[in-house]
Amino acid sequence: MALLVEKTTSGREYKVKDMSQADFGRLEIELAEVEMPGLMSCRSEFGPSQPLKGARITGSLHMTIQTAVLIETLTALGAEVRWCSCNIFSTQDHAAAAIARDSAAVFAWKGETLQEYWWCTERALDWGPGGGPDLIVDDGGDATLLIHEGVKAEEIYEKDGTLPDPNSTDNAEFQIVLTIIRDGLKTDPKKYHKMKRLFGVSEETTTGVKRLYQMQANGTLLFPAINVNDSVTKSKFDNLYGCRHSLPDGLMRATDIMIAGKVAVIAGYGDVGKGCAAAMKQAGARVIVTEIDPICALQALMEGLQVLTLEDVVSEADIFVTTTGNKDIIMVDHMRKMKNNAIVCNIGHFDNEIDMLGLETYPGVKRITIKPQTDRWVFPETNSGIIVLAEGRLMNLGCATGHPSFVMSCSFTNQLIAQLELWKERETGKYEKKVYVLPKHLDEKVAALHLGKLGAKLTKLSKDQADYISVPIEGPYKPAHYRY
Amino acid sequence: MALLVEKTTSGREYKVKDMSQADFGRLEIELAEVEMPGLMSCRSEFGPSQPLKGARITGSLHMTIQTAVLIETLTALGAEVRWCSCNIFSTQDHAAAAIARDSAAVFAWKGETLQEYWWCTERALDWGPGGGPDLIVDDGGDATLLIHEGVKAEEIYEKDGTLPDPNSTDNAEFQIVLTIIRDGLKTDPKKYHKMKRLFGVSEETTTGVKRLYQMQANGTLLFPAINVNDSVTKSKFDNLYGCRHSLPDGLMRATDIMIAGKVAVIAGYGDVGKGCAAAMKQAGARVIVTEIDPICALQALMEGLQVLTLEDVVSEADIFVTTTGNKDIIMVDHMRKMKNNAIVCNIGHFDNEIDMLGLETYPGVKRITIKPQTDRWVFPETNSGIIVLAEGRLMNLGCATGHPSFVMSCSFTNQLIAQLELWKERETGKYEKKVYVLPKHLDEKVAALHLGKLGAKLTKLSKDQADYISVPIEGPYKPAHYRY
Amino acid sequence: MALLVEKTTSGREYKVKDMSQADFGRLEIELAEVEMPGLMSCRSEFGPSQPLKGARITGSLHMTIQTAVLIETLTALGAEVRWCSCNIFSTQDHAAAAIARDSAAVFAWKGETLQEYWWCTERALDWGPGGGPDLIVDDGGDATLLIHEGVKAEEIYEKDGTLPDPNSTDNAEFQIVLTIIRDGLKTDPKKYHKMKRLFGVSEETTTGVKRLYQMQANGTLLFPAINVNDSVTKSKFDNLYGCRHSLPDGLMRATDIMIAGKVAVIAGYGDVGKGCAAAMKQAGARVIVTEIDPICALQALMEGLQVLTLEDVVSEADIFVTTTGNKDIIMVDHMRKMKNNAIVCNIGHFDNEIDMLGLETYPGVKRITIKPQTDRWVFPETNSGIIVLAEGRLMNLGCATGHPSFVMSCSFTNQLIAQLELWKERETGKYEKKVYVLPKHLDEKVAALHLGKLGAKLTKLSKDQADYISVPIEGPYKPAHYRY
Amino acid sequence: MALLVEKTTSGREYKVKDMSQADFGRLEIELAEVEMPGLMSCRSEFGPSQPLKGARITGSLHMTIQTAVLIETLTALGAEVRWCSCNIFSTQDHAAAAIARDSAAVFAWKGETLQEYWWCTERALDWGPGGGPDLIVDDGGDATLLIHEGVKAEEIYEKDGTLPDPNSTDNAEFQIVLTIIRDGLKTDPKKYHKMKRLFGVSEETTTGVKRLYQMQANGTLLFPAINVNDSVTKSKFDNLYGCRHSLPDGLMRATDIMIAGKVAVIAGYGDVGKGCAAAMKQAGARVIVTEIDPICALQALMEGLQVLTLEDVVSEADIFVTTTGNKDIIMVDHMRKMKNNAIVCNIGHFDNEIDMLGLETYPGVKRITIKPQTDRWVFPETNSGIIVLAEGRLMNLGCATGHPSFVMSCSFTNQLIAQLELWKERETGKYEKKVYVLPKHLDEKVAALHLGKLGAKLTKLSKDQADYISVPIEGPYKPAHYRY
């Protein structure tokens, strides 16, 4: 693999698919700005004071049109930015081109190999000899992971010269991570140590947040982290309403299948699963949920959904969607029993919910690529096929364009606020090497920034009413444990 | 007021409307048992060991058929029980009769005056000379309030002989509370002090819980409290799905109005408001939400609801429902501007959301009682009327029969588990004078007990999967802050 | 049976349950008037010209509050009216009382025996020696049936003196009809011949209309008939939206069951079935439809409903609703296999959809009346029970108050317009002894009369646009075969 | 314009965009076959007997993947086929390539000019010297129109040598039609006379059907026509459920806009409008309907939708969709008042619902093409833009891929059955020069062919039940006027 970094005339580095798409990207970015009132009003509010002046920010987050608006909000507030995508299929190439040309160093294209993916991640973290970024915007935690694994390897290497051994794992992707770190060690045995002085990461997704809490529990977290995922205006909006929008979008673009009348199995009934199940039900499908958690299962039942196990329904359903954040949900043995042309896809962050390895290595299986990210896999015994979307990865980003701008404006305004906070408090010691959630008044502010666009008017509490329910007139209005 | 306590042949005290309805009550209790799998399986699981043996429990909670099943579960587990309702209109007289005859001391009937209401509360707390109850099951906190106010008054009285002065407040209901305490002081100046040694209260409702947290914050809480309301299987079920069921039920029984095509205003979009709005939308109404909280407002918008202020829509809407837990939501000045025969009702716990005092004292206003709990109020200027349900009190209990058995089984299983816990730990010091929430594994257990009845099957985690997401195979499955 | 006709002080005949409920009835009638803009605007439009002056109208139609507004619209337009209910459980006694006291001769009460029912029908048709009514308002066709059977019997009797033999049928209800006719023949052998000169009937319901078309096909129809059921503003509104409202209403009043989470089987997916299925789905049930017609079945599938046979699901469902207009839908053999406390009810016009005879005569079966119209039937083998509503008759009228006023205003405005038309054309020969449907412009007018109440504004066609789609600017806008 | 017909190696004519897409087209056709059980089971049932042997069929119908399955069903039954699209944007080029290579003469590509469009239509009708097709499959009626206009012109020309004058109309498209006919007249003055001997047309769409009924009324219809649109399994499925699927699909592909929270205006509430409104409501938009017909307006209200005029809401809504089949619905004057980036689109057959001419000629207006079929138009006064999809033409076909296969299988099975019928009866005189609807038992058959794929099971009538409701056991089950 010999990937070359390119440079704009102004000298900014990048590697994208096709720079000629920058104009098209710019037009769609302009459309998106109108749909992202949270970010745009932050530009108005904070732009003049340049609060991110001097901050070097690395982002590892789907390089889409919406992310482009986030990046240009960061730069509008003074930051310098380097970016990679956090999924091999999620980049929108015209968005990447526009940003690379106009605003930030971008290393991302749709359809990266895993090698290319981690090369991009490394490039985004590479701020030259001075060390790494000041701040990270993360989604899924891969940038954070690379630094943590790098630091760990450097420590071992320093102790006794042992290099990481890619063959020590049979996880193909982790082999790549170890290779990158090993190769880096030879050049600069302190590379990741120089990075770890960073001021913090803000993390976007359930899966990435889970990793952070584990590191906090183990005492291995190297810098402060803000859990943006658990802002109400993130997890109860992006996860729920975003997926409600983008699951059918992905299904329709990839397969044109009529959803009405079909049986859809949604594995998992968390926020993402709730959004997916709602979308399928509304489109006229009959929805069956699989769950491990009795509370979520009871919620599904209250909405008229059936709760069964995958085994109960595997041969009757038409559409299977994994949303669990767990692994080994749909195995090749399930897939063999499915109806001809059943659709199998994953909308969870990582691609281990569907047993792609089992499928690929199934004896005699035949893969027919209908179009990119839409494959029909035919089993030899039955000559019957299933359709797998986005190779088992995030189907809404692989097959469509991900969540729409408006809901991403909620998520990304949280990201922005988290970045502002981490930078502002970079030397105050306010944030230790722990995981934090944004305070409720900021969460409410994010929501408030999005009401006007939809024509909503809020009711104002009187002093008397505020006292009666013991809240400030201006909020926050709910206790921390409130569930919305 | 000369109310007389009556006695069954076995000597148990009671005061109900009509003992001849006991058979009818029994039949409906038997139906409800089939719909309340949580309580019934607790009877099977715990009945043999009689874990509540010796416990004297006072309940202040709507004396309905569902509550009857709770009471008889408490007695089946060994407790002795005295009961009153927590709302003047919420008693189902046949339920009260059946329980009074067969199981517990009941003081409750539909249509109590406020004096009668507090007399009933006093009776339910009156366990004779030995003092009060060991445990309280509370809904809205009136039993807890009476004890706290009583203790406060006794302390003042002990200090300097000052008696509480009912004229010190212009809240008509609180005047009655003070009168009762004052009169009690003359007989037994330590009556409430004898009660306060109790082992704890489990509280059911948002409003009551708020009072408890305030007392905890002020340091005035006299005994441990378990906040049952914030169990997921309570607030996200009873409040949401219960109201989704019982709001249209109450509207239809009270007014027979066609909901389809109408404009319904839901004040507040918390769990109760969400249930109400969903019910109205599903029935074909156009729904407008009023909110103070931008996050809840944005949730309403994502469901296609309009968010405006009451002033914007007061003259165009057909149905107004308050769900806020706050006061002064719909004032007489709003009511004057409403369309002829607009329906005004409250489904929040307390009756101060609608300005009934302003309405009653409006010059020249005329009240026409269509039937009990359904009044038409005609304004003199316009000769136009509005229809007020349940005199501004809990309309689903005043005009219909409250939430259905199945969802109350979730709530009451939480109550039961809380009572078991408080009694079991009564001498261990585990619970201080604070407010507690039940641990998540019990919350999940409550849900699990309700799945079989609905034909659901849970998926089991493998060891490998459980490790991957860092949860025990048997749960609990979610972090404390998870919002469902 | 010795039923006595009573008389008001003004000499009008009646037989109702309780005249003291007249005031209550009047209050609810006044509420209903506000919800019935179609009828009320007909009072304004036609009242002054008294177009029904001299018309003697007999109605056989559920004697509810809504019907009361229809009756008083007929009298406001000049008619003289006699009325009975068309179902033994559907009368609202306060409505009957108010009408009997104030407006028309009423023979109806809730809970008639079948003998009483047909006695009432006879009374409503009895306009004294001069013969029968000029016009009939029918629902289900019982008034029309009695006249047709009467005439047939009189012809046979005239020919050879044969009297009808009640034992010639094993249908219990038809035995009563024959008995009435036989007894009438002895008194007046031309009684029904005198009636048949009437100017027409307007019929309300799918079932009644089917009878009329059969008589038309057989050439036995004795007078013109207007099929009001197939006005769009009747069958696509009352049948669909009416049932969507009144099915859950009836279920909730009768059983308080939580609908969410339950499995509901709807037999039949015509307009009534569509309304019922929508109601159950919206309330959170999982809905299974049974159908004979592949088109309706495919419609159900497109809405995400499952289509199976009753046999497939009889032991798993919680709620069974028949809407077919056919007979023998749920047999006692099905009922034996149901879950304990499964609810069985019928919302079709006639009570032969559920095998009540089979149930009543099942060896060892036990009937436990929870309350009127709610019976638990326990099978001896299993000691398991099912709950039958309204004895298998129209559950929404037996257990609740039927359809709400607004949608009945659509239906009844069609009835009123049909009556006006039949009376106006009584001597022109416009209507032969056939079944007619109202012209589309009247159908559209009925709809138009109901828009203002709901705040709707119509768009006006320009001349140019009207020409382009070849319709008059003022409508009608659709071809006759348009399905809406 | 010098378009050249190309030929396959086997000598079949075609003109498509890119023959190299044929393999891709074939793969998607194979997927679609699995979703089109109606057509595929007709292949099994009728294929062996080759009932269309000898028939020359011209189709003018969106050249999509689904249409490809129809074409190959026609050829599988023995027909010879020539095809063009009926909309300049609706061709899927890979479908056209696959059919051109494998099965039929195709003249169609995405993005034709109007000249090219009519050239294609001419080619599809051109069966060589022997005259035109035997049968036409039409959608919108353009093929039928061309023949009728051609015959009319030829008659005039024969009489006095007058040629059609393109300048006699200011409709740009009709100018092209006249030009084509004029040019044809010079070559062959009997060209269209030779065509008119055809055995019939089956027409697909509301708009085309309306034209046919007008010609029938004027006595100008030249051959029999079967109105496929008014089969229940067409208009109540394709129009309703097809649009419910493809409207959001088109919106999402074209603009990625979040639908939840937005205000959507649906102009027209016929079957198409009902599908569109349902889709927008389900996706979380607030829906406002405009209507001229009070019955449809009342239906919208019963679903909780608001009914207003376009003027009332033009400046507040976010999405505008025309579904009326009428013209001049959204004028440039409306567009000027819209919010910035409001989306304007049409899902009706013809492109005159939106005033594109007014927009294009608005002084100073600027068109910015975001991507094909997505244009932003900026008004000079406000610098505010609106987004017009598919240049005002059918947005679901222009911006997405039209209706999904399953629902098109219903529509196309009707088309197929109509073609079979017209061909079978070509010499029996059964069909006169009139418009016919398929008999109900065929409509029911179409539905029945689609049930198995969705796992449905029908209930069978007993003989006794069939007699009771007077229908044959095997159907048809409903009277002709039944509305479903």
Tab-separated table of C-alpha atoms in Angstrom, chain C residues 201-332:
chain	number	residue	atom	x	y	z
C	201	VAL	CA	-87.872	3.506	3.416
C	202	SER	CA	-84.387	4.821	3.932
C	203	GLU	CA	-82.069	2.138	5.218
C	204	GLU	CA	-78.946	2.700	7.234
C	205	THR	CA	-76.868	-0.426	7.426
C	206	THR	CA	-74.941	-2.850	5.219
C	207	THR	CA	-77.008	-5.746	6.477
C	208	GLY	CA	-80.358	-4.050	5.918
C	209	VAL	CA	-79.312	-2.904	2.483
C	210	LYS	CA	-78.374	-6.418	1.500
C	211	ARG	CA	-81.903	-7.557	2.379
C	212	LEU	CA	-83.348	-4.792	0.229
C	213	TYR	CA	-81.277	-5.702	-2.805
C	214	GLN	CA	-82.319	-9.323	-2.387
C	215	MET	CA	-85.991	-8.270	-2.338
C	216	GLN	CA	-85.434	-6.082	-5.367
C	217	ALA	CA	-83.799	-9.003	-7.152
C	218	ASN	CA	-86.682	-11.296	-6.198
C	219	GLY	CA	-89.239	-8.708	-7.212
C	220	THR	CA	-90.792	-8.699	-3.755
C	221	LEU	CA	-89.907	-5.199	-2.651
C	222	LEU	CA	-93.161	-3.421	-1.800
C	223	PHE	CA	-92.048	0.209	-1.864
C	224	PRO	CA	-89.104	2.386	-2.900
C	225	ALA	CA	-85.979	2.256	-0.807
C	226	ILE	CA	-83.061	4.610	-0.476
C	227	ASN	CA	-79.816	2.934	0.413
C	228	VAL	CA	-78.289	5.435	2.760
C	229	ASN	CA	-75.572	3.024	3.802
C	230	ASP	CA	-73.745	3.413	0.537
C	231	SER	CA	-73.515	7.138	0.652
C	232	VAL	CA	-69.806	7.754	1.004
C	233	THR	CA	-70.520	9.987	3.951
C	234	LYS	CA	-72.194	7.044	5.625
C	235	SER	CA	-70.293	3.834	4.930
C	236	LYS	CA	-66.845	5.397	4.722
C	237	PHE	CA	-67.441	7.469	7.858
C	238	ASP	CA	-69.881	5.915	10.323
C	239	ASN	CA	-68.795	2.340	9.612
C	240	LEU	CA	-65.108	3.178	9.602
C	241	TYR	CA	-64.499	6.102	11.943
C	242	GLY	CA	-67.515	5.347	14.099
C	243	CYS	CA	-66.293	1.853	14.881
C	244	ARG	CA	-62.742	3.049	15.296
C	245	HIS	CA	-64.118	5.137	18.138
C	246	SER	CA	-66.716	2.879	19.647
C	247	LEU	CA	-64.959	-0.494	19.655
C	248	PRO	CA	-62.354	0.549	22.223
C	249	ASP	CA	-65.033	2.487	24.063
C	250	GLY	CA	-67.156	-0.631	24.423
C	251	LEU	CA	-64.193	-2.794	25.391
C	252	MET	CA	-63.057	-0.359	28.028
C	253	ARG	CA	-66.456	0.225	29.604
C	254	ALA	CA	-67.249	-3.479	29.656
C	255	THR	CA	-63.953	-4.930	30.788
C	256	ASP	CA	-61.394	-2.178	31.561
C	257	ILE	CA	-58.903	-4.376	29.764
C	258	MET	CA	-55.596	-2.896	28.696
C	259	ILE	CA	-55.566	-3.148	24.926
C	260	ALA	CA	-51.853	-2.423	24.503
C	261	GLY	CA	-49.807	-5.578	24.229
C	262	LYS	CA	-52.775	-7.790	23.530
C	263	VAL	CA	-53.481	-9.835	20.421
C	264	ALA	CA	-56.747	-8.814	18.781
C	265	VAL	CA	-58.429	-10.821	16.059
C	266	ILE	CA	-60.725	-8.867	13.774
C	267	ALA	CA	-62.955	-11.088	11.688
C	268	GLY	CA	-63.642	-9.220	8.475
C	269	TYR	CA	-61.808	-6.257	6.968
C	270	GLY	CA	-64.613	-4.272	5.373
C	271	ASP	CA	-65.254	-0.698	6.489
C	272	VAL	CA	-66.260	-1.814	9.981
C	273	GLY	CA	-63.343	-4.199	10.237
C	274	LYS	CA	-60.951	-1.528	8.993
C	275	GLY	CA	-62.143	0.817	11.721
C	276	CYS	CA	-61.864	-1.876	14.370
C	277	ALA	CA	-58.407	-2.992	13.267
C	278	ALA	CA	-57.170	0.587	13.176
C	279	ALA	CA	-58.475	1.187	16.687
C	280	MET	CA	-56.824	-1.891	18.108
C	281	LYS	CA	-53.530	-1.216	16.351
C	282	GLN	CA	-53.479	2.375	17.522
C	283	ALA	CA	-54.156	1.322	21.076
C	284	GLY	CA	-51.059	-0.877	20.950
C	285	ALA	CA	-52.537	-4.283	20.234
C	286	ARG	CA	-51.112	-6.714	17.716
C	287	VAL	CA	-53.871	-7.250	15.185
C	288	ILE	CA	-54.676	-10.340	13.182
C	289	VAL	CA	-57.348	-10.179	10.501
C	290	THR	CA	-59.428	-13.007	9.096
C	291	GLU	CA	-60.868	-12.474	5.612
C	292	ILE	CA	-62.478	-14.334	2.740
C	293	ASP	CA	-61.880	-11.597	0.180
C	294	PRO	CA	-58.335	-11.461	-1.210
C	295	ILE	CA	-58.535	-7.744	-1.951
C	296	CYS	CA	-59.473	-6.810	1.601
C	297	ALA	CA	-56.865	-9.267	2.839
C	298	LEU	CA	-54.192	-7.552	0.773
C	299	GLN	CA	-55.282	-4.191	2.171
C	300	ALA	CA	-54.822	-5.539	5.676
C	301	LEU	CA	-51.338	-6.747	4.808
C	302	MET	CA	-50.388	-3.346	3.403
C	303	GLU	CA	-51.222	-1.876	6.827
C	304	GLY	CA	-48.863	-4.310	8.530
C	305	LEU	CA	-51.590	-6.588	9.859
C	306	GLN	CA	-51.320	-10.351	9.790
C	307	VAL	CA	-53.963	-12.301	7.853
C	308	LEU	CA	-54.669	-15.775	9.136
C	309	THR	CA	-57.643	-18.014	9.785
C	310	LEU	CA	-59.431	-18.123	13.092
C	311	GLU	CA	-58.226	-21.666	13.618
C	312	ASP	CA	-54.610	-20.511	13.393
C	313	VAL	CA	-54.901	-18.072	16.264
C	314	VAL	CA	-57.860	-19.071	18.375
C	315	SER	CA	-55.775	-20.212	21.307
C	316	GLU	CA	-53.368	-17.269	21.324
C	317	ALA	CA	-55.487	-14.173	20.987
C	318	ASP	CA	-56.926	-12.037	23.767
C	319	ILE	CA	-59.704	-10.175	21.997
C	320	PHE	CA	-61.997	-11.393	19.214
C	321	VAL	CA	-64.256	-9.018	17.306
C	322	THR	CA	-66.648	-10.056	14.544
C	323	THR	CA	-67.456	-7.505	11.845
C	324	THR	CA	-68.447	-9.693	8.930
C	325	GLY	CA	-72.196	-9.373	8.465
C	326	ASN	CA	-72.072	-13.119	7.947
C	327	LYS	CA	-73.069	-15.861	10.370
C	328	ASP	CA	-71.287	-18.624	12.270
C	329	ILE	CA	-67.986	-16.822	12.548
C	330	ILE	CA	-67.002	-17.769	16.097
C	331	MET	CA	-68.445	-21.113	17.117
C	332	VAL	CA	-68.579	-22.650	20.549
